[in-house]
């Protein structure tokens, strides 16, 4: 006796995300709230489910994508999917160029039809929103920036500060901060809506030769730069007014000028500050409480 299947059902997920902790180089598998909605239609918001095995956040269904989810239409009916660009590790994403390349591969404002929001219920990471063209046939890698109050990983130093724009009279919200212990090595962080930021970097990447010096007396110089260009920050249709702008537009900001020694000093592209082993570095303009900048035009 032969048995023949009467019907074959196919289900495809329109989006799956793996979130990466930039400070620790690890996947984030808990505590996140991930949601998606058609651009301009937040009332159709859907919340992702977390896989208990892999920690990946995925959507079983999204508005308007049923024919793809049921295997009746290819992803190219909605957008050109770039394909899987690999699985970068958190360690490979501490500098801006690979970060921007990763985000650009998945965030396409011109052809986007959905907004994807990520927030952390545990307060470890800054919120973000991306404009994407969905469905995606591959897993999307999403880098997460540490919140300002987050402790650094073991064996790491941290640069903290508050960035302020005296021209506009307000915080440099969502600025990108770069910290370089040596040429060719850079670590980046992001300021929150208040201009507050924290950038972690491993001591091992910058420790000088001990040379008989007590380890608690060790110090070395860091080059600090800021990218802040509010004119290119793009809001996302349907997202909260007090929320972050589109992540790609944040990473595409140009270099701002920094006032180094005094509030009325001429702006420079970067400043140098010493960090001592075991102590946080608070970056600021001279003796001021905040780091004063001039935004890129």
Coordinates of C-alpha atoms in Angstrom, one line a residue:
X1 CA 0.0 0.0 0.0
X2 CA 1.3 3.4 -0.9
X3 CA 0.5 6.6 0.9
X4 CA 0.7 9.9 -1.0
X5 CA 0.8 13.3 0.6
X6 CA -2.3 15.3 -0.1
X7 CA -0.7 18.7 0.6
X8 CA 2.7 20.2 1.5
X9 CA 2.9 23.3 3.6
X10 CA 5.8 25.7 3.6
X11 CA 6.4 28.4 6.2
X12 CA 9.2 31.0 6.0
X13 CA 10.1 33.6 8.6
X14 CA 10.2 37.1 7.1
X15 CA 13.0 38.2 9.5
X16 CA 15.4 36.8 12.1
X17 CA 17.9 38.8 14.0
X18 CA 21.1 38.0 15.9
X19 CA 22.1 40.8 18.3
X20 CA 25.8 41.4 19.1
X21 CA 27.2 43.0 22.2
X22 CA 30.0 45.3 20.9
X23 CA 31.7 45.7 24.3
X24 CA 32.0 42.0 25.0
X25 CA 32.0 40.4 21.6
X26 CA 29.2 38.1 22.4
X27 CA 25.7 37.4 21.2
X28 CA 22.9 38.9 23.2
X29 CA 20.2 36.2 23.9
X30 CA 18.1 37.7 26.6
X31 CA 16.3 40.8 27.8
X32 CA 15.6 42.4 24.5
X33 CA 12.3 43.7 23.1
X34 CA 12.4 43.5 19.3
X35 CA 9.4 44.8 17.2
X36 CA 8.7 45.6 13.6
X37 CA 5.9 47.5 11.8
X38 CA 5.3 48.8 8.2
X39 CA 6.8 52.3 7.8
X40 CA 4.2 54.8 9.0
X41 CA 2.0 52.2 10.5
X42 CA 3.0 51.6 14.1
X43 CA -0.5 50.3 14.9
X44 CA 0.5 47.2 13.0
X45 CA 3.4 46.6 15.3
X46 CA 4.5 43.0 15.8
X47 CA 6.8 41.7 18.5
X48 CA 9.5 39.1 17.8
X49 CA 9.8 35.8 19.6
X50 CA 13.1 34.6 21.1
X51 CA 14.4 31.1 20.3
X52 CA 15.1 29.3 23.6
X53 CA 17.9 27.4 21.9
X54 CA 19.8 29.9 19.8
X55 CA 18.7 33.2 21.3
X56 CA 17.8 34.5 17.9
X57 CA 14.8 36.9 17.7
X58 CA 12.4 36.1 14.9
X59 CA 9.0 36.9 13.4
X60 CA 6.7 34.2 12.2
X61 CA 4.5 36.7 10.3
X62 CA 4.5 40.4 9.4
X63 CA 1.8 42.5 7.8
X64 CA 1.7 42.2 4.0
X65 CA 4.2 39.4 3.6
X66 CA 1.9 36.4 3.8
X67 CA 2.6 35.1 0.3
X68 CA 6.4 35.0 1.1
X69 CA 5.8 33.4 4.4
X70 CA 3.7 30.7 2.8
X71 CA 6.3 30.0 0.1
X72 CA 4.2 31.4 -2.7
X73 CA 6.4 34.4 -3.7
X74 CA 10.2 35.1 -3.6
X75 CA 11.7 37.9 -1.4
X76 CA 12.6 39.7 -4.7
X77 CA 8.9 40.6 -5.1
X78 CA 9.5 43.2 -2.3
X79 CA 13.1 44.0 -2.5
X80 CA 16.5 42.9 -3.7
X81 CA 18.0 40.9 -0.8
X82 CA 21.8 41.2 -0.6
X83 CA 22.2 37.7 0.7
X84 CA 24.1 36.5 3.7
X85 CA 27.2 38.6 4.1
X86 CA 28.7 36.3 6.7
X87 CA 28.6 36.2 10.5
X88 CA 30.9 38.8 11.9
X89 CA 32.0 38.5 15.5
X90 CA 31.6 41.3 18.1
X91 CA 35.4 41.5 18.2
X92 CA 35.5 42.4 14.5
X93 CA 33.0 45.2 14.9
X94 CA 34.7 47.6 17.4
X95 CA 35.7 50.1 14.6
X96 CA 33.3 52.3 12.6
X97 CA 34.0 51.1 9.0
X98 CA 32.9 47.4 9.6
X99 CA 30.0 48.6 11.7
X100 CA 28.8 50.9 9.0
X101 CA 29.3 48.2 6.3
X102 CA 27.2 45.7 8.3
X103 CA 24.4 48.2 8.9
X104 CA 24.4 49.4 5.2
X105 CA 24.0 45.8 4.1
X106 CA 20.7 45.4 5.9
X107 CA 19.3 48.9 6.3
X108 CA 18.1 50.4 3.0
X109 CA 16.1 53.7 3.6
X110 CA 15.3 54.2 -0.1
X111 CA 13.5 50.8 -0.6
X112 CA 12.6 50.2 3.1
X113 CA 9.1 49.0 3.8
X114 CA 9.5 48.3 7.6
X115 CA 10.9 49.8 10.7
X116 CA 12.6 47.5 13.2
X117 CA 13.0 48.6 16.8
X118 CA 15.3 47.1 19.5
X119 CA 15.3 48.1 23.2
X120 CA 16.8 46.4 26.2
X121 CA 14.5 45.8 29.2
X122 CA 17.7 45.3 31.4
X123 CA 19.2 48.7 30.6
X124 CA 22.5 47.4 29.2
X125 CA 22.1 48.7 25.6
X126 CA 20.9 51.9 23.9
X127 CA 17.7 51.6 21.9
X128 CA 17.9 51.7 18.1
X129 CA 15.6 51.7 15.1
X130 CA 16.4 50.6 11.5
X131 CA 14.6 51.0 8.2
X132 CA 14.7 47.7 6.3
X133 CA 13.3 46.1 3.2
X134 CA 11.6 42.9 4.2
X135 CA 11.4 40.0 3.9
X136 CA 15.0 38.9 4.5
X137 CA 16.2 35.5 3.4
X138 CA 19.2 35.5 5.7
X139 CA 19.8 36.2 9.4
X140 CA 20.4 39.9 10.1
X141 CA 23.3 40.8 12.4
X142 CA 22.6 43.8 14.7
X143 CA 25.3 45.5 16.7
X144 CA 24.3 46.9 20.1
X145 CA 25.9 49.9 21.8
X146 CA 26.4 50.0 25.6
X147 CA 24.3 52.4 27.7
X148 CA 26.3 55.1 29.5
X149 CA 26.0 53.6 33.0
X150 CA 26.9 50.1 32.0
X151 CA 30.0 48.7 33.7
X152 CA 32.9 47.7 31.4
X153 CA 33.8 44.1 30.8
X154 CA 36.5 42.6 33.1
X155 CA 40.0 43.6 32.0
X156 CA 38.7 46.8 30.2
X157 CA 38.9 50.5 30.8
X158 CA 36.1 52.9 30.0
X159 CA 35.8 56.4 28.7
X160 CA 32.7 58.3 29.8
X161 CA 31.4 61.7 29.2
X162 CA 28.6 64.1 28.2
X163 CA 28.7 65.7 24.8
X164 CA 27.2 69.2 24.5
X165 CA 26.6 71.5 21.5
X166 CA 27.0 75.1 22.8
X167 CA 25.9 76.5 19.4
X168 CA 22.5 74.8 19.6
X169 CA 22.4 75.0 23.4
X170 CA 21.6 71.3 23.9
X171 CA 23.1 67.8 24.1
X172 CA 24.8 66.1 21.1
X173 CA 22.1 63.4 21.0
X174 CA 23.1 60.2 19.3
X175 CA 26.7 61.2 18.5
X176 CA 29.3 58.6 17.7
X177 CA 32.4 58.6 19.9
X178 CA 35.7 57.0 18.8
X179 CA 38.6 56.1 21.1
X180 CA 42.0 55.1 19.8
X181 CA 44.8 53.7 22.0
X182 CA 47.2 53.5 19.0
X183 CA 47.1 54.2 15.3
X184 CA 45.0 51.6 13.5
X185 CA 43.0 50.5 16.6
X186 CA 39.7 52.2 17.3
X187 CA 36.7 51.5 19.6
X188 CA 33.4 53.2 19.1
X189 CA 30.4 54.0 21.3
X190 CA 27.2 56.0 20.9
X191 CA 25.8 58.8 23.0
X192 CA 22.2 58.6 24.2
X193 CA 19.5 61.3 23.9
X194 CA 21.2 63.3 26.7
X195 CA 24.6 63.2 25.0
X196 CA 25.9 60.7 27.6
X197 CA 28.2 58.0 26.4
X198 CA 30.6 55.1 27.5
X199 CA 33.2 53.5 25.3
X200 CA 35.0 50.3 26.6
X201 CA 38.4 49.2 25.4
X202 CA 40.5 46.3 26.6
X203 CA 43.6 47.2 28.6
X204 CA 45.7 44.6 26.7
X205 CA 45.3 46.5 23.5
X206 CA 47.1 49.6 24.9
X207 CA 49.2 48.7 27.9
X208 CA 52.7 50.1 27.7
X209 CA 55.8 48.1 28.7
X210 CA 55.7 47.7 32.5
X211 CA 59.3 48.7 32.9
X212 CA 59.2 48.2 36.7
X213 CA 56.2 50.6 37.1
X214 CA 53.5 49.5 39.5
X215 CA 50.5 48.4 37.5
X216 CA 48.2 50.9 39.4
X217 CA 50.5 53.7 38.2
X218 CA 50.3 52.8 34.5
X219 CA 48.7 55.4 32.2
X220 CA 48.6 55.9 28.5
X221 CA 47.1 58.4 26.0
X222 CA 43.9 57.9 24.1
X223 CA 42.9 59.9 21.0
X224 CA 39.2 60.8 21.2
X225 CA 37.0 61.9 18.3
X226 CA 33.3 62.7 17.8
X227 CA 31.0 62.3 14.8
X228 CA 28.0 64.5 15.2
X229 CA 25.9 65.9 12.3
X230 CA 22.3 66.4 13.3
X231 CA 21.5 67.5 9.7
X232 CA 21.8 63.9 8.5
X233 CA 20.0 62.2 11.3
X234 CA 16.8 60.8 9.9
X235 CA 13.7 60.1 11.9
X236 CA 11.7 57.0 11.1
X237 CA 8.0 57.3 10.2
X238 CA 5.9 56.0 13.1
X239 CA 8.7 55.8 15.7
X240 CA 8.4 57.8 18.9
X241 CA 9.4 61.5 18.7
X242 CA 11.8 61.1 21.6
X243 CA 13.4 57.9 20.2
X244 CA 16.6 57.5 18.3
X245 CA 16.9 58.3 14.6
X246 CA 17.6 55.7 12.0
X247 CA 20.7 53.8 12.9
X248 CA 22.3 54.0 9.5
X249 CA 22.0 57.8 9.6
X250 CA 23.7 57.9 13.0
X251 CA 26.7 55.9 11.7
X252 CA 26.9 58.1 8.6
X253 CA 27.5 61.3 10.6
X254 CA 30.6 63.4 9.8
X255 CA 33.4 64.4 12.2
X256 CA 32.6 67.2 14.6
X257 CA 35.0 69.7 16.0
X258 CA 36.0 69.4 19.7
X259 CA 36.9 72.3 21.9
X260 CA 39.9 70.9 23.7
X261 CA 41.3 73.1 26.5
X262 CA 38.6 75.7 27.1
X263 CA 35.0 76.5 26.1
X264 CA 36.2 79.3 23.8
X265 CA 39.0 77.3 22.3
X266 CA 39.2 76.6 18.5
X267 CA 37.7 73.3 17.5
X268 CA 40.0 70.4 16.6
X269 CA 39.2 67.0 15.0
X270 CA 40.4 65.0 18.0
X271 CA 41.8 65.4 21.5
X272 CA 44.2 63.4 23.6
X273 CA 43.5 62.4 27.2
X274 CA 45.4 60.0 29.5
X275 CA 43.6 57.0 31.1
X276 CA 45.0 55.3 34.2
X277 CA 44.8 51.6 34.7
X278 CA 41.8 50.7 36.9
X279 CA 40.2 54.1 36.6
X280 CA 37.5 55.5 34.4
X281 CA 38.4 58.4 32.1
X282 CA 35.9 61.2 32.0
X283 CA 36.4 63.1 28.7
X284 CA 35.6 66.9 29.0
X285 CA 36.7 70.2 27.6
X286 CA 39.4 71.6 29.9
X287 CA 38.1 71.9 33.5
X288 CA 34.4 71.9 32.2
X289 CA 32.0 69.2 33.2
X290 CA 31.1 68.4 29.6
X291 CA 32.8 67.8 26.3
X292 CA 32.0 70.7 24.0
X293 CA 31.7 70.2 20.3
X294 CA 30.8 72.0 17.1
X295 CA 28.6 69.8 14.8
X296 CA 29.5 69.0 11.3
X297 CA 27.5 71.0 8.8

